[in-house]
Amino acid sequence: MDHSSITGRQLAAARTLAQLSQADVAEAANVSVPTLKRMEGAAGAVPGMTNNVAAVVRALEAAGVAFIDGEYAGTGGPGVRLK
């Protein structure tokens, strides 16, 4: 999945699903908590530097989360699930 299509709501849902705090994910991704809060607060595509978004996605994937694009199974929108 292209990181530019990840939404803030997906990041927040992924973190919650993995039972991680914002501080946990920020530390694993080497970003600040305020940066992660801004990312999660985005209504659409995550704003910010692509390397920071990629680092957060990698940290969440390492915690067992899979990101699903809007074309998954031909229905629905973007989402997350546990691997």
Short mmCIF file of N, CA, C and O in Angstrom, two decimals:
data_model
loop_
_atom_site.label_atom_id
_atom_site.label_comp_id
_atom_site.label_asym_id
_atom_site.label_seq_id
_atom_site.Cartn_x
_atom_site.Cartn_y
_atom_site.Cartn_z
N MET A 1 0.85 -1.18 0.00
CA MET A 1 0.00 0.00 0.00
C MET A 1 0.89 1.24 0.00
O MET A 1 1.86 1.32 0.74
N ASP A 2 0.53 2.20 -0.80
CA ASP A 2 1.27 3.46 -0.90
C ASP A 2 1.05 4.28 0.36
O ASP A 2 -0.09 4.52 0.76
N HIS A 3 2.13 4.70 1.00
CA HIS A 3 2.01 5.46 2.26
C HIS A 3 1.30 6.79 2.08
O HIS A 3 0.75 7.32 3.04
N SER A 4 1.29 7.34 0.87
CA SER A 4 0.63 8.62 0.66
C SER A 4 -0.89 8.49 0.73
O SER A 4 -1.59 9.49 0.84
N SER A 5 -1.40 7.27 0.68
CA SER A 5 -2.85 7.08 0.76
C SER A 5 -3.32 6.68 2.16
O SER A 5 -4.50 6.49 2.40
N ILE A 6 -2.39 6.57 3.11
CA ILE A 6 -2.74 6.26 4.50
C ILE A 6 -3.47 7.47 5.10
O ILE A 6 -3.06 8.60 4.92
N THR A 7 -4.55 7.19 5.83
CA THR A 7 -5.30 8.28 6.46
C THR A 7 -4.96 8.38 7.94
O THR A 7 -4.49 7.42 8.55
N GLY A 8 -5.24 9.54 8.50
CA GLY A 8 -5.03 9.74 9.92
C GLY A 8 -5.86 8.79 10.76
O GLY A 8 -5.40 8.28 11.79
N ARG A 9 -7.06 8.53 10.31
CA ARG A 9 -7.94 7.62 11.05
C ARG A 9 -7.41 6.20 11.02
O ARG A 9 -7.54 5.45 12.00
N GLN A 10 -6.77 5.81 9.91
CA GLN A 10 -6.14 4.49 9.86
C GLN A 10 -5.01 4.39 10.88
O GLN A 10 -4.88 3.37 11.56
N LEU A 11 -4.19 5.44 10.98
CA LEU A 11 -3.09 5.41 11.95
C LEU A 11 -3.62 5.29 13.37
O LEU A 11 -3.12 4.49 14.17
N ALA A 12 -4.64 6.09 13.69
CA ALA A 12 -5.21 6.05 15.04
C ALA A 12 -5.83 4.68 15.32
O ALA A 12 -5.64 4.12 16.41
N ALA A 13 -6.55 4.13 14.35
CA ALA A 13 -7.17 2.83 14.52
C ALA A 13 -6.11 1.73 14.66
O ALA A 13 -6.25 0.83 15.49
N ALA A 14 -5.06 1.82 13.86
CA ALA A 14 -3.99 0.83 13.91
C ALA A 14 -3.31 0.84 15.28
O ALA A 14 -3.04 -0.21 15.86
N ARG A 15 -3.05 2.03 15.79
CA ARG A 15 -2.39 2.15 17.10
C ARG A 15 -3.28 1.57 18.18
O ARG A 15 -2.81 0.82 19.05
N THR A 16 -4.56 1.87 18.12
CA THR A 16 -5.50 1.35 19.12
C THR A 16 -5.62 -0.17 19.01
O THR A 16 -5.61 -0.87 20.03
N LEU A 17 -5.70 -0.68 17.80
CA LEU A 17 -5.80 -2.12 17.58
C LEU A 17 -4.58 -2.85 18.13
O LEU A 17 -4.69 -3.93 18.70
N ALA A 18 -3.41 -2.23 17.98
CA ALA A 18 -2.16 -2.83 18.47
C ALA A 18 -1.96 -2.59 19.97
O ALA A 18 -0.97 -3.04 20.54
N GLN A 19 -2.87 -1.87 20.60
CA GLN A 19 -2.83 -1.55 22.03
C GLN A 19 -1.54 -0.82 22.41
O GLN A 19 -0.89 -1.14 23.40
N LEU A 20 -1.21 0.19 21.60
CA LEU A 20 -0.02 1.00 21.84
C LEU A 20 -0.43 2.43 22.15
O LEU A 20 -1.42 2.93 21.62
N SER A 21 0.34 3.10 22.99
CA SER A 21 0.11 4.51 23.27
C SER A 21 0.74 5.35 22.16
O SER A 21 1.58 4.85 21.39
N GLN A 22 0.36 6.61 22.10
CA GLN A 22 1.01 7.50 21.14
C GLN A 22 2.50 7.59 21.42
O GLN A 22 3.31 7.62 20.50
N ALA A 23 2.87 7.60 22.69
CA ALA A 23 4.30 7.66 23.06
C ALA A 23 5.04 6.42 22.57
O ALA A 23 6.18 6.52 22.09
N ASP A 24 4.40 5.25 22.67
CA ASP A 24 5.02 4.01 22.20
C ASP A 24 5.32 4.07 20.71
O ASP A 24 6.42 3.74 20.26
N VAL A 25 4.32 4.47 19.94
CA VAL A 25 4.47 4.51 18.48
C VAL A 25 5.46 5.60 18.09
O VAL A 25 6.32 5.39 17.22
N ALA A 26 5.36 6.77 18.71
CA ALA A 26 6.28 7.86 18.39
C ALA A 26 7.73 7.44 18.64
O ALA A 26 8.61 7.70 17.81
N GLU A 27 7.96 6.76 19.75
CA GLU A 27 9.32 6.31 20.06
C GLU A 27 9.80 5.28 19.04
O GLU A 27 10.92 5.36 18.54
N ALA A 28 8.94 4.32 18.71
CA ALA A 28 9.32 3.28 17.74
C ALA A 28 9.59 3.85 16.36
O ALA A 28 10.43 3.35 15.62
N ALA A 29 8.88 4.93 16.01
CA ALA A 29 9.03 5.55 14.69
C ALA A 29 10.04 6.69 14.69
O ALA A 29 10.31 7.28 13.64
N ASN A 30 10.54 7.04 15.87
CA ASN A 30 11.49 8.14 16.01
C ASN A 30 10.91 9.47 15.53
O ASN A 30 11.54 10.23 14.80
N VAL A 31 9.65 9.71 15.94
CA VAL A 31 8.99 11.00 15.69
C VAL A 31 8.49 11.51 17.03
O VAL A 31 8.41 10.76 18.00
N SER A 32 8.14 12.78 17.09
CA SER A 32 7.63 13.33 18.34
C SER A 32 6.15 12.98 18.51
O SER A 32 5.44 12.71 17.53
N VAL A 33 5.69 12.99 19.75
CA VAL A 33 4.28 12.73 20.03
C VAL A 33 3.40 13.79 19.35
O VAL A 33 2.39 13.43 18.74
N PRO A 34 3.75 15.09 19.40
CA PRO A 34 2.92 16.07 18.69
C PRO A 34 2.83 15.80 17.18
O PRO A 34 1.78 16.00 16.57
N THR A 35 3.92 15.31 16.58
CA THR A 35 3.90 14.97 15.16
C THR A 35 2.91 13.83 14.92
O THR A 35 2.09 13.88 14.00
N LEU A 36 2.96 12.80 15.76
CA LEU A 36 2.04 11.68 15.62
C LEU A 36 0.60 12.13 15.83
O LEU A 36 -0.31 11.72 15.10
N LYS A 37 0.36 13.01 16.80
CA LYS A 37 -0.99 13.52 17.05
C LYS A 37 -1.53 14.25 15.82
O LYS A 37 -2.69 14.09 15.46
N ARG A 38 -0.68 15.06 15.18
CA ARG A 38 -1.09 15.76 13.96
C ARG A 38 -1.44 14.76 12.86
O ARG A 38 -2.43 14.91 12.15
N MET A 39 -0.61 13.73 12.72
CA MET A 39 -0.87 12.71 11.70
C MET A 39 -2.21 12.03 11.95
O MET A 39 -3.02 11.88 11.04
N GLU A 40 -2.44 11.59 13.19
CA GLU A 40 -3.67 10.88 13.52
C GLU A 40 -4.90 11.78 13.41
O GLU A 40 -6.00 11.29 13.16
N GLY A 41 -4.73 13.06 13.59
CA GLY A 41 -5.85 13.99 13.53
C GLY A 41 -6.29 14.36 12.13
O GLY A 41 -7.32 15.01 11.96
N ALA A 42 -5.57 13.91 11.14
CA ALA A 42 -5.92 14.24 9.75
C ALA A 42 -7.19 13.51 9.34
O ALA A 42 -7.32 12.30 9.55
N ALA A 43 -8.12 14.25 8.74
CA ALA A 43 -9.37 13.64 8.28
C ALA A 43 -9.14 12.79 7.05
O ALA A 43 -9.80 11.78 6.84
N GLY A 44 -8.18 13.18 6.23
CA GLY A 44 -7.88 12.43 5.01
C GLY A 44 -6.46 11.91 5.05
O GLY A 44 -6.01 11.40 6.07
N ALA A 45 -5.78 12.04 3.92
CA ALA A 45 -4.40 11.57 3.82
C ALA A 45 -3.54 12.26 4.89
O ALA A 45 -3.74 13.43 5.21
N VAL A 46 -2.60 11.51 5.43
CA VAL A 46 -1.76 12.02 6.51
C VAL A 46 -0.83 13.11 5.99
O VAL A 46 -0.11 12.91 5.02
N PRO A 47 -0.86 14.28 6.65
CA PRO A 47 0.06 15.34 6.26
C PRO A 47 1.44 15.08 6.85
O PRO A 47 1.60 14.27 7.76
N GLY A 48 2.41 15.76 6.34
CA GLY A 48 3.75 15.65 6.91
C GLY A 48 4.74 15.04 5.95
O GLY A 48 4.42 14.69 4.81
N MET A 49 5.94 14.91 6.44
CA MET A 49 7.02 14.39 5.63
C MET A 49 6.79 12.90 5.37
O MET A 49 6.47 12.15 6.29
N THR A 50 6.99 12.48 4.14
CA THR A 50 6.72 11.10 3.77
C THR A 50 7.58 10.11 4.55
O THR A 50 7.13 9.01 4.84
N ASN A 51 8.80 10.53 4.90
CA ASN A 51 9.65 9.60 5.68
C ASN A 51 9.08 9.39 7.08
O ASN A 51 9.20 8.29 7.63
N ASN A 52 8.47 10.41 7.67
CA ASN A 52 7.86 10.25 8.99
C ASN A 52 6.63 9.35 8.91
O ASN A 52 6.42 8.49 9.78
N VAL A 53 5.82 9.54 7.89
CA VAL A 53 4.63 8.70 7.70
C VAL A 53 5.07 7.24 7.52
O VAL A 53 4.53 6.34 8.14
N ALA A 54 6.07 7.03 6.69
CA ALA A 54 6.57 5.68 6.43
C ALA A 54 7.11 5.05 7.72
O ALA A 54 6.89 3.86 7.97
N ALA A 55 7.78 5.83 8.55
CA ALA A 55 8.33 5.30 9.81
C ALA A 55 7.21 4.88 10.76
O ALA A 55 7.31 3.85 11.42
N VAL A 56 6.15 5.66 10.83
CA VAL A 56 5.02 5.32 11.69
C VAL A 56 4.33 4.06 11.16
O VAL A 56 4.00 3.15 11.93
N VAL A 57 4.13 3.99 9.86
CA VAL A 57 3.51 2.80 9.27
C VAL A 57 4.36 1.57 9.55
O VAL A 57 3.84 0.52 9.96
N ARG A 58 5.67 1.67 9.38
CA ARG A 58 6.57 0.54 9.66
C ARG A 58 6.47 0.11 11.13
O ARG A 58 6.44 -1.09 11.43
N ALA A 59 6.42 1.07 12.03
CA ALA A 59 6.33 0.75 13.46
C ALA A 59 5.03 0.02 13.76
O ALA A 59 5.01 -0.95 14.54
N LEU A 60 3.94 0.45 13.16
CA LEU A 60 2.66 -0.20 13.39
C LEU A 60 2.61 -1.58 12.73
O LEU A 60 2.06 -2.53 13.29
N GLU A 61 3.20 -1.70 11.56
CA GLU A 61 3.27 -3.01 10.90
C GLU A 61 4.11 -3.98 11.73
O GLU A 61 3.77 -5.16 11.84
N ALA A 62 5.19 -3.48 12.32
CA ALA A 62 6.04 -4.32 13.17
C ALA A 62 5.27 -4.79 14.41
O ALA A 62 5.57 -5.84 14.98
N ALA A 63 4.26 -4.02 14.81
CA ALA A 63 3.42 -4.37 15.96
C ALA A 63 2.30 -5.33 15.56
O ALA A 63 1.46 -5.68 16.39
N GLY A 64 2.25 -5.71 14.28
CA GLY A 64 1.27 -6.71 13.84
C GLY A 64 0.06 -6.18 13.11
O GLY A 64 -0.92 -6.91 12.92
N VAL A 65 0.10 -4.93 12.67
CA VAL A 65 -1.04 -4.33 11.98
C VAL A 65 -0.83 -4.39 10.48
O VAL A 65 0.29 -4.19 9.99
N ALA A 66 -1.89 -4.68 9.74
CA ALA A 66 -1.87 -4.63 8.28
C ALA A 66 -2.79 -3.50 7.84
O ALA A 66 -3.91 -3.36 8.36
N PHE A 67 -2.32 -2.68 6.92
CA PHE A 67 -3.13 -1.59 6.38
C PHE A 67 -3.85 -2.08 5.14
O PHE A 67 -3.27 -2.75 4.29
N ILE A 68 -5.13 -1.75 5.03
CA ILE A 68 -5.97 -2.21 3.93
C ILE A 68 -6.40 -0.99 3.13
O ILE A 68 -6.92 -0.02 3.69
N ASP A 69 -6.20 -1.04 1.81
CA ASP A 69 -6.62 0.09 0.98
C ASP A 69 -8.11 -0.01 0.68
O ASP A 69 -8.78 -0.98 1.03
N GLY A 70 -8.64 0.97 0.04
CA GLY A 70 -10.07 1.04 -0.27
C GLY A 70 -10.53 0.01 -1.27
O GLY A 70 -11.73 -0.18 -1.46
N GLU A 71 -9.62 -0.68 -1.92
CA GLU A 71 -9.99 -1.68 -2.92
C GLU A 71 -9.99 -3.09 -2.34
O GLU A 71 -10.23 -4.05 -3.05
N TYR A 72 -9.71 -3.24 -1.06
CA TYR A 72 -9.67 -4.56 -0.42
C TYR A 72 -11.00 -5.27 -0.62
O TYR A 72 -12.05 -4.76 -0.27
N ALA A 73 -10.97 -6.43 -1.22
CA ALA A 73 -12.15 -7.26 -1.48
C ALA A 73 -13.20 -6.53 -2.30
O ALA A 73 -14.35 -6.94 -2.35
N GLY A 74 -12.80 -5.42 -2.93
CA GLY A 74 -13.71 -4.72 -3.83
C GLY A 74 -14.77 -3.88 -3.15
O GLY A 74 -15.60 -3.29 -3.82
N THR A 75 -14.77 -3.83 -1.81
CA THR A 75 -15.79 -3.03 -1.13
C THR A 75 -15.17 -2.28 0.03
O THR A 75 -14.08 -2.61 0.50
N GLY A 76 -15.88 -1.30 0.49
CA GLY A 76 -15.44 -0.56 1.67
C GLY A 76 -14.33 0.41 1.40
O GLY A 76 -13.84 0.55 0.28
N GLY A 77 -13.90 1.08 2.44
CA GLY A 77 -12.83 2.05 2.34
C GLY A 77 -11.58 1.55 3.01
O GLY A 77 -11.48 0.38 3.36
N PRO A 78 -10.62 2.43 3.19
CA PRO A 78 -9.37 2.02 3.82
C PRO A 78 -9.60 1.61 5.26
O PRO A 78 -10.53 2.08 5.92
N GLY A 79 -8.75 0.71 5.74
CA GLY A 79 -8.90 0.24 7.12
C GLY A 79 -7.62 -0.42 7.61
O GLY A 79 -6.57 -0.30 6.99
N VAL A 80 -7.72 -1.11 8.73
CA VAL A 80 -6.60 -1.84 9.32
C VAL A 80 -7.12 -3.15 9.89
O VAL A 80 -8.30 -3.30 10.17
N ARG A 81 -6.21 -4.09 10.06
CA ARG A 81 -6.53 -5.35 10.71
C ARG A 81 -5.27 -5.90 11.32
O ARG A 81 -4.17 -5.47 10.98
N LEU A 82 -5.41 -6.85 12.23
CA LEU A 82 -4.24 -7.52 12.79
C LEU A 82 -3.81 -8.62 11.83
O LEU A 82 -4.64 -9.27 11.20
N LYS A 83 -2.51 -8.80 11.72
CA LYS A 83 -1.99 -9.86 10.84
C LYS A 83 -2.22 -11.21 11.46
O LYS A 83 -2.30 -11.37 12.65
#
